[in-house]
Structure formats: C-alpha cells, structure tokens
CSV table of C-alpha atoms in Angstrom, one decimal:
chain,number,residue,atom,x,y,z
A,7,UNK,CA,179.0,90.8,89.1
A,8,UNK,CA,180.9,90.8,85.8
A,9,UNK,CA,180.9,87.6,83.7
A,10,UNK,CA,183.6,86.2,81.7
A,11,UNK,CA,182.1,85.4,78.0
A,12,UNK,CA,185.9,84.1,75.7
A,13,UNK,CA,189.5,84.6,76.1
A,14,UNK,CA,192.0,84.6,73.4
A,15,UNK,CA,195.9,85.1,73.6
A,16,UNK,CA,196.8,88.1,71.9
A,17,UNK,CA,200.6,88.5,72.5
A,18,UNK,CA,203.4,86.7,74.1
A,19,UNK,CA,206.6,89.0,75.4
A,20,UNK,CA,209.7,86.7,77.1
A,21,UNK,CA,207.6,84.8,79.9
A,22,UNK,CA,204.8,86.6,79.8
A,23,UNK,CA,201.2,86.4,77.7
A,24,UNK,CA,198.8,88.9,77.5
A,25,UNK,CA,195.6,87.9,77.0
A,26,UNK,CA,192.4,89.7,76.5
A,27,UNK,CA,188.8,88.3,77.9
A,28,UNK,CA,185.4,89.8,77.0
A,29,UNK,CA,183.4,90.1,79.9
A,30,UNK,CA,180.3,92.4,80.8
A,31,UNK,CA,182.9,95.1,82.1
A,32,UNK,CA,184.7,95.2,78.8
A,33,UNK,CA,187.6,93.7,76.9
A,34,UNK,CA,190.1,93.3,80.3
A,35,UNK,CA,193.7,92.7,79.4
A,36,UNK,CA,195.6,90.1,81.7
A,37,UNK,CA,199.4,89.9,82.1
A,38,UNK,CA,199.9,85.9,82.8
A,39,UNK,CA,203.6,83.9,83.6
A,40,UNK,CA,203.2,80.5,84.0
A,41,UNK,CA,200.7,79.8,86.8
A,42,UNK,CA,200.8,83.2,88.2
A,43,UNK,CA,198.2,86.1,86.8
A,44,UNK,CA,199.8,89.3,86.9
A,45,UNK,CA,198.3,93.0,85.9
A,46,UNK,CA,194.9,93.2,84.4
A,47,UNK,CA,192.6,96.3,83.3
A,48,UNK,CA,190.2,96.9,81.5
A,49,UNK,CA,190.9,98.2,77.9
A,50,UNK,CA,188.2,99.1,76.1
A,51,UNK,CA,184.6,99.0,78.2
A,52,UNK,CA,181.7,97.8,76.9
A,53,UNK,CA,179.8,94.7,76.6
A,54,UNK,CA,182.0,92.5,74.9
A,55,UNK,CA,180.3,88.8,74.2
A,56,UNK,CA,183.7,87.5,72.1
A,57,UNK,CA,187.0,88.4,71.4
A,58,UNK,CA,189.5,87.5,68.1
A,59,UNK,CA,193.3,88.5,68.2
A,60,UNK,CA,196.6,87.3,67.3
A,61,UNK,CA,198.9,88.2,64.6
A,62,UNK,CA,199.0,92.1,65.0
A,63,UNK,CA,194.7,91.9,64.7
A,64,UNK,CA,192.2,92.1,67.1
A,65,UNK,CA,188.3,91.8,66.9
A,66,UNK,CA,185.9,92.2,69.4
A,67,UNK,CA,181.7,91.3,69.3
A,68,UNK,CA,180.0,93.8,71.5
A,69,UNK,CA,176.1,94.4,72.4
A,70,UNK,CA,176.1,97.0,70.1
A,71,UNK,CA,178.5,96.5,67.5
A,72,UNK,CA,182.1,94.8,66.1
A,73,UNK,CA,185.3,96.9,66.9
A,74,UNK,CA,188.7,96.0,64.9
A,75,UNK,CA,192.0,97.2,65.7
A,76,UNK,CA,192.0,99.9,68.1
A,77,UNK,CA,188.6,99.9,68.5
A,78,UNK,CA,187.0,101.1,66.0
A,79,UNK,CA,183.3,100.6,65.0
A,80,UNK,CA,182.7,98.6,61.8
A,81,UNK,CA,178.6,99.5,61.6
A,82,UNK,CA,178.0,95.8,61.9
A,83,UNK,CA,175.3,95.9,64.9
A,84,UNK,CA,175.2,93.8,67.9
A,85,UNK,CA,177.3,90.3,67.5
A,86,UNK,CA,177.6,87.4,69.6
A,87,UNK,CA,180.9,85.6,68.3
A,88,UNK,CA,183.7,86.9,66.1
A,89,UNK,CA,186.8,85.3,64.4
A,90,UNK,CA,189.7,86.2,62.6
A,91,UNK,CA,190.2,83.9,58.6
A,92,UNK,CA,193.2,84.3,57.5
A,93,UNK,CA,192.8,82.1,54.3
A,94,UNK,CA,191.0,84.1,52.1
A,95,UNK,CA,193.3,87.2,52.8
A,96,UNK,CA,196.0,84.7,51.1
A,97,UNK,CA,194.2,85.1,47.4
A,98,UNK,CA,195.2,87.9,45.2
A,99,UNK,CA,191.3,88.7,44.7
A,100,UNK,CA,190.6,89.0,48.7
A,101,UNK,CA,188.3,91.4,49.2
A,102,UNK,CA,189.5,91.7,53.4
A,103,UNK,CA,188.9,94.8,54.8
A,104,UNK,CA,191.6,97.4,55.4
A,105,UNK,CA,195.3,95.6,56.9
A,106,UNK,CA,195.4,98.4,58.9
A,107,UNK,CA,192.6,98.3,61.1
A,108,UNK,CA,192.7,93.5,60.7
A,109,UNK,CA,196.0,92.4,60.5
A,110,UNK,CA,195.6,91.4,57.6
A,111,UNK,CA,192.9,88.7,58.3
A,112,UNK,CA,189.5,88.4,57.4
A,113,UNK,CA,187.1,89.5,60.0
A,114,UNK,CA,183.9,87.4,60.6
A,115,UNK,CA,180.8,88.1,62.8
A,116,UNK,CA,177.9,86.4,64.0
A,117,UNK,CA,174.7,88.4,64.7
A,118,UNK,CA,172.2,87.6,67.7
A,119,UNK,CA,169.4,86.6,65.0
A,120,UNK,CA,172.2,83.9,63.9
A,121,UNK,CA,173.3,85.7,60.1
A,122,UNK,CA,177.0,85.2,59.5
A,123,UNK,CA,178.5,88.2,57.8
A,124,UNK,CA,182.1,89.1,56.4
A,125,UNK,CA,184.1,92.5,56.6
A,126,UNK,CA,184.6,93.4,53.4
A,127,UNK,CA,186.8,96.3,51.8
A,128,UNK,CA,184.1,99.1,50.8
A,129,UNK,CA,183.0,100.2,47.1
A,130,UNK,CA,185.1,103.2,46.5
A,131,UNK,CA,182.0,103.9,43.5
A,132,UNK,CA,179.5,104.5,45.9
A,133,UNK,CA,177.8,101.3,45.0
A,134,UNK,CA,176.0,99.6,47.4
A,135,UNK,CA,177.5,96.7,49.8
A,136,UNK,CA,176.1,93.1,49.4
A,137,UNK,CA,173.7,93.3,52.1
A,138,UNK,CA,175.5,93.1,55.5
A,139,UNK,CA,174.0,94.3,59.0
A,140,UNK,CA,175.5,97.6,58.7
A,141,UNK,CA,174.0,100.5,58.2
A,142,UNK,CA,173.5,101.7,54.7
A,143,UNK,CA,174.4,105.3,54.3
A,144,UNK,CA,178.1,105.4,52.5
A,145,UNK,CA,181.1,107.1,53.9
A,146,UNK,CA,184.8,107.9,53.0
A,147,UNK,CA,187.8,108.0,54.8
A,148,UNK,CA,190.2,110.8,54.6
A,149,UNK,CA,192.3,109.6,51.8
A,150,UNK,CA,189.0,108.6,49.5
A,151,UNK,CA,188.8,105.1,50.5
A,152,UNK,CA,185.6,104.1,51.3
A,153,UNK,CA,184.7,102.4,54.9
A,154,UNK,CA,184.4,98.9,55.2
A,155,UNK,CA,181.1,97.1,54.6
A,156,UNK,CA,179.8,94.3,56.2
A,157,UNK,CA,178.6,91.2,54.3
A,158,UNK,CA,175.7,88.7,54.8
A,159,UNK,CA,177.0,85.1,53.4
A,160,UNK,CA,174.1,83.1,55.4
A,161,UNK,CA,172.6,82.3,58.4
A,162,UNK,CA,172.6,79.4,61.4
A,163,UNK,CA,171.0,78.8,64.2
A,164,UNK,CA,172.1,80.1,68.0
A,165,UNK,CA,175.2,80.8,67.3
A,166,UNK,CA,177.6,80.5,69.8
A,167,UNK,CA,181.7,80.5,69.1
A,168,UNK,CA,183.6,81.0,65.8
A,169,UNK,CA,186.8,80.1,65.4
A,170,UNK,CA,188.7,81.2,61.8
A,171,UNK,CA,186.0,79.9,59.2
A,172,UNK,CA,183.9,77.7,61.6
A,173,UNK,CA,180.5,78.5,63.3
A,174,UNK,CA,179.2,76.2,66.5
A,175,UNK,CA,175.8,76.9,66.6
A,176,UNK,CA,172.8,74.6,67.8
A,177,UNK,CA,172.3,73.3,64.8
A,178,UNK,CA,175.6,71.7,64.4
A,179,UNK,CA,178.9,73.0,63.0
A,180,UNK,CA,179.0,75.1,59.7
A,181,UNK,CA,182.2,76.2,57.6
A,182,UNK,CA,182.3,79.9,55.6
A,183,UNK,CA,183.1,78.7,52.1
A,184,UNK,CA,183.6,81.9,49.7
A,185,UNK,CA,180.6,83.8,49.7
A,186,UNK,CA,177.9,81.7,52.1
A,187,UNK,CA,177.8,79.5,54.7
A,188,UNK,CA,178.0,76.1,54.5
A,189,UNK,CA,176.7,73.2,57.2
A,190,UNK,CA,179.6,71.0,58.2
A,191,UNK,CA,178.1,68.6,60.7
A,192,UNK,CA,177.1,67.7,64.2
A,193,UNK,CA,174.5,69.5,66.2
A,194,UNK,CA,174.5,71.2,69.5
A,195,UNK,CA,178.0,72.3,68.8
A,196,UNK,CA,179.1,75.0,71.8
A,197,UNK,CA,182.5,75.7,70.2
A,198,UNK,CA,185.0,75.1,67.6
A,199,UNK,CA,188.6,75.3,67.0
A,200,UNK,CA,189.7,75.5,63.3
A,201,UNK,CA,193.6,74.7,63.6
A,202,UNK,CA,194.8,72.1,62.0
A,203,UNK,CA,192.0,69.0,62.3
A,204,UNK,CA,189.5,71.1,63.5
A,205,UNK,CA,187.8,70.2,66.9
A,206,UNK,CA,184.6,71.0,67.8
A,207,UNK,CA,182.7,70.7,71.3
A,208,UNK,CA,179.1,70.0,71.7
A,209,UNK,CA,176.7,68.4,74.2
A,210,UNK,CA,177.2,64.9,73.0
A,211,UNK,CA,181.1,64.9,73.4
A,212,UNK,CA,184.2,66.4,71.8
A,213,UNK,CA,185.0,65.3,68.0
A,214,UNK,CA,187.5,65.8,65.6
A,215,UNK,CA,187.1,66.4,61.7
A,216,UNK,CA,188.6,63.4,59.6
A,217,UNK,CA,186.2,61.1,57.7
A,218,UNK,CA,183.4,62.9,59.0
A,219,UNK,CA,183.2,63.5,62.9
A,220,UNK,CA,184.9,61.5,64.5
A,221,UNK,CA,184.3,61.2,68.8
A,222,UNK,CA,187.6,62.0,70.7
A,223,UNK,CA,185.8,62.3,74.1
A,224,UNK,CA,182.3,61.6,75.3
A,225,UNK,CA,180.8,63.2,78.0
A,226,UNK,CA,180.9,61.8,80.7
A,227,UNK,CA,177.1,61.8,81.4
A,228,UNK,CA,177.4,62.2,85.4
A,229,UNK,CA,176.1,65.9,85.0
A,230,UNK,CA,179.0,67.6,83.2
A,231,UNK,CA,176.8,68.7,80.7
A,232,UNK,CA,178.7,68.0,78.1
A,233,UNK,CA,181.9,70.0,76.1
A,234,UNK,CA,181.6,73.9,76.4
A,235,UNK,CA,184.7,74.8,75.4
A,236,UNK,CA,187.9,74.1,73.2
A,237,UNK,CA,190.7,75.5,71.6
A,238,UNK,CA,193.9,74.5,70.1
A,239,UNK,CA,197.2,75.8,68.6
A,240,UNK,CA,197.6,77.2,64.8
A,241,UNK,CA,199.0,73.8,63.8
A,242,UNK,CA,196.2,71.9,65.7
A,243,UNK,CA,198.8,69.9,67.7
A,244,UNK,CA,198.4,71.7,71.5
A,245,UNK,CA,194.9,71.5,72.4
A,246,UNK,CA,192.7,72.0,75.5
A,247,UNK,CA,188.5,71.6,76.1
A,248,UNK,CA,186.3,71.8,78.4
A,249,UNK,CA,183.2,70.8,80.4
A,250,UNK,CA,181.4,72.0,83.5
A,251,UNK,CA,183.1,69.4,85.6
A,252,UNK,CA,187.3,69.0,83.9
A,253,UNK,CA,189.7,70.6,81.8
A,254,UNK,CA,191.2,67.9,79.0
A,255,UNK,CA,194.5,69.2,77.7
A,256,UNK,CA,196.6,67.2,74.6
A,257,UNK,CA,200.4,67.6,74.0
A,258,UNK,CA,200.0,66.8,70.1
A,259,UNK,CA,197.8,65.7,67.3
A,260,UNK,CA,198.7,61.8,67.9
A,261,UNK,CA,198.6,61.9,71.8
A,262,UNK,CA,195.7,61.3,74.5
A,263,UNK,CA,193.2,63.4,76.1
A,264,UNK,CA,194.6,64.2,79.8
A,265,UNK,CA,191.5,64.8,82.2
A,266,UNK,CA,192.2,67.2,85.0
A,267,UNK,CA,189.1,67.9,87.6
A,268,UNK,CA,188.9,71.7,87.0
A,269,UNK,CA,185.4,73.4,87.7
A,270,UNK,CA,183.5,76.1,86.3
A,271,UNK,CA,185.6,76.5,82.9
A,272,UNK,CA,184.0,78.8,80.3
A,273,UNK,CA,186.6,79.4,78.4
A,274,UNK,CA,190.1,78.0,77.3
A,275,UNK,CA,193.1,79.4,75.3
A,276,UNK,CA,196.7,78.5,74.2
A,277,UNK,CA,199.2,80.2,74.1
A,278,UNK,CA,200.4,81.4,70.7
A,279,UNK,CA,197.9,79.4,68.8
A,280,UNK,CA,197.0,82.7,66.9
C-alpha cells in the first residue's frame, strides 16, 4: 500500500487547486474544488519523500535524488525534505540555480544523514563546487553553461520538513542563514512553516516565532502525540496544523486556533500560500 509522505499546492485554476503529494507511488497530482477531490494521477513515479512548488517552481526529494522543474535530476542523492527560498534569489549576488528549471527560487535539500545543502548556479571555469552531495565530475549544458551544483551549508539532526529557509529536525528548529545553517530553537520539531511568523510543530505543542518561541497550542497529552504537521499562507495569516487525533485551522494572524476532530492527518496545505 502506498503512503502519503507531504502535499503542497502547486496551482489554483477558477475553483479548482491542483495539488501534488509525494507518496511511495510517486509525485500524484490531485484536481480538488471545495470539498470534492476530483482527477488524480500520478506524474512522475518514484519514491518521492517531499514535495516544494508554487510560483511556476517545483521541487521534489526522492530515494534517489532531487528533481526541479520538469523533473530533472540535480545529482544531489537521496533527500528527505525539500523547500523552495525565495529570499536570497531577491539579491543581485544570488547565486540560485538556473530560473528555468526553479522559478526563480532557491532550491534547498535535506539529505538522509541530516546535511542541509543549496542548489547553486554551477562554475562555468570548471572549478570545483563547494562541497555538496552531488557527484563531482563536471558537465555543461548545450549552450556552455555549466550544470547546477549542489552545496553543503551544514548539518542537523533527523531531519524531517523544510519549509523556505527552515529545517524541523529532532534537534529543534534551524534557519539557513547565507552560507550555513544556523539553530533557531526548540527540539523535537516535526515541521515548520516559514510565512510570515513562522510556526513550527513539535512533540511538545505548536509555537510561533516572536520573542523566542512562544506556545500557541499544547498537546493535548491524551495520546495525540503531539503536532505533526503545519502549514500556513505566504503572509502567515491562513494557517492549519496537525496532530494524530485533530486538525486546528486559523482565519488570521490575530485569531484563535479552531480544533476540528480529524484523524490520521499527515500532512496539511493551503491554498495559494506558495
């Protein structure tokens, strides 16, 4: 039986979102209005463990590799999360991999061995890259360009969900800053969602990022197990997480956490937050 690993909203068209899930089948696209779940198949197979997209860019973490764009290999090696930065790809100097193949953003990765790399724009000189999980050998494109090269910036531990610069691993939250990796807080965190105040959801309860961590939701300690799961829009109003035993949803940045009883969530999304 197939399992369902992230889902991300790629597009909206009139009432309908497309999103994309990773699952052990492959990256499965699913037409969705409203309440209703329309057309679904599978667009790409392999083992995907994570999926980034929005904006025109799409990543996805596989067992074997990260694809960007239409699918195409990167040379990264297996990954278990993936996200999409778009801040750095604001600077003049950005060093993003080709538009073409991102949208523009700045593809991160997380390997199974926990090092956080960066997709970086390869050395048209032939030099060599800055030590990513790719492979070494050097290649060029048609038009002289060379291929993209992966990045190390640093490493956590177990890591889990990425969401634009922000890694949940089991040893707490961590933030890409530049060129490494830097540790941001909390421990056990299961995922993260950068918009806005960024969220983050680990074992202990559901916080939010203001003068240090502060707890939104604990859990509620009658065997949920804690958050697994959150998301929320690009301006961090909308927002939605997860345990084994509800689904909390918020309207905006200054409202409450809803509970509804909803079992078995793994993953949540909403729409048009990338």
């Amino acid at each position: 039986m197939s399992t369902l690993a992230e889902k991300r909203v790629f597009t909206e068209q009139a009432d309908t979102t497309r999103v994309l899930v990773a699952s052990s089948l492959g990256v499965v696209g699913v037409s969705v209005s409203g309440d209703l779940v329309g057309e679904f198949g599978v667009d790409h197979r392999c083992t995907a463990r994570d999926v980034a997209a929005g904006g025109g860019a799409l990543a996805v973490a596989t067992d074997e590799d990260v694809l960007v764009g239409d699918f195409q290999p990167t040379g990264h090696g297996p990954a278990v999360a993936v996200s999409l930065d778009r801040r750095a790809t604001d600077a003049a100097d950005s060093d993003a991999a080709d538009p073409d193949a991102t949208g523009g953003a700045t593809v991160l990765a997380a390997a199974p061995d926990g090092t956080v790399s960066r997709l970086d724009a390869g050395d048209d000189e032939g030099s060599e890259g800055g030590g990513g999980t790719g492979d070494d050998e050097e290649s060029e494109d048609g038009d002289g360009a060379a291929d993209p090269e992966w990045t190390a910036l640093g490493r956590v531990d177990d890591p889990r969900r990425m969401d634009g610069p922000l890694v949940a691993a089991a040893d707490g939250v961590h933030r890409v800053v530049a060129d490494r990796v830097e540790y941001a807080g909390l421990d056990d965190a299961r995922d993260v969602a950068a918009g806005g105040v960024p969220l983050a959801a680990t074992g202990e309860g559901l916080y939010a990022l203001g003068n240090g961590w502060l707890c939104e939701r604990e859990s509620d300690g009658d065997g949920d197990g804690g958050f697994r799961a959150v998301t929320a829009d690009a301006a961090g109003e909308r927002a939605l997480a997860a345990t084994e035993e509800a689904v909390y949803e918020r309207a905006d940045a200054t409202a409450e956490w809803v509970r509804h009883d909803e079992s078995g969530v793994v993953a949540v999304a909403v729409a048009g937050d990338l």
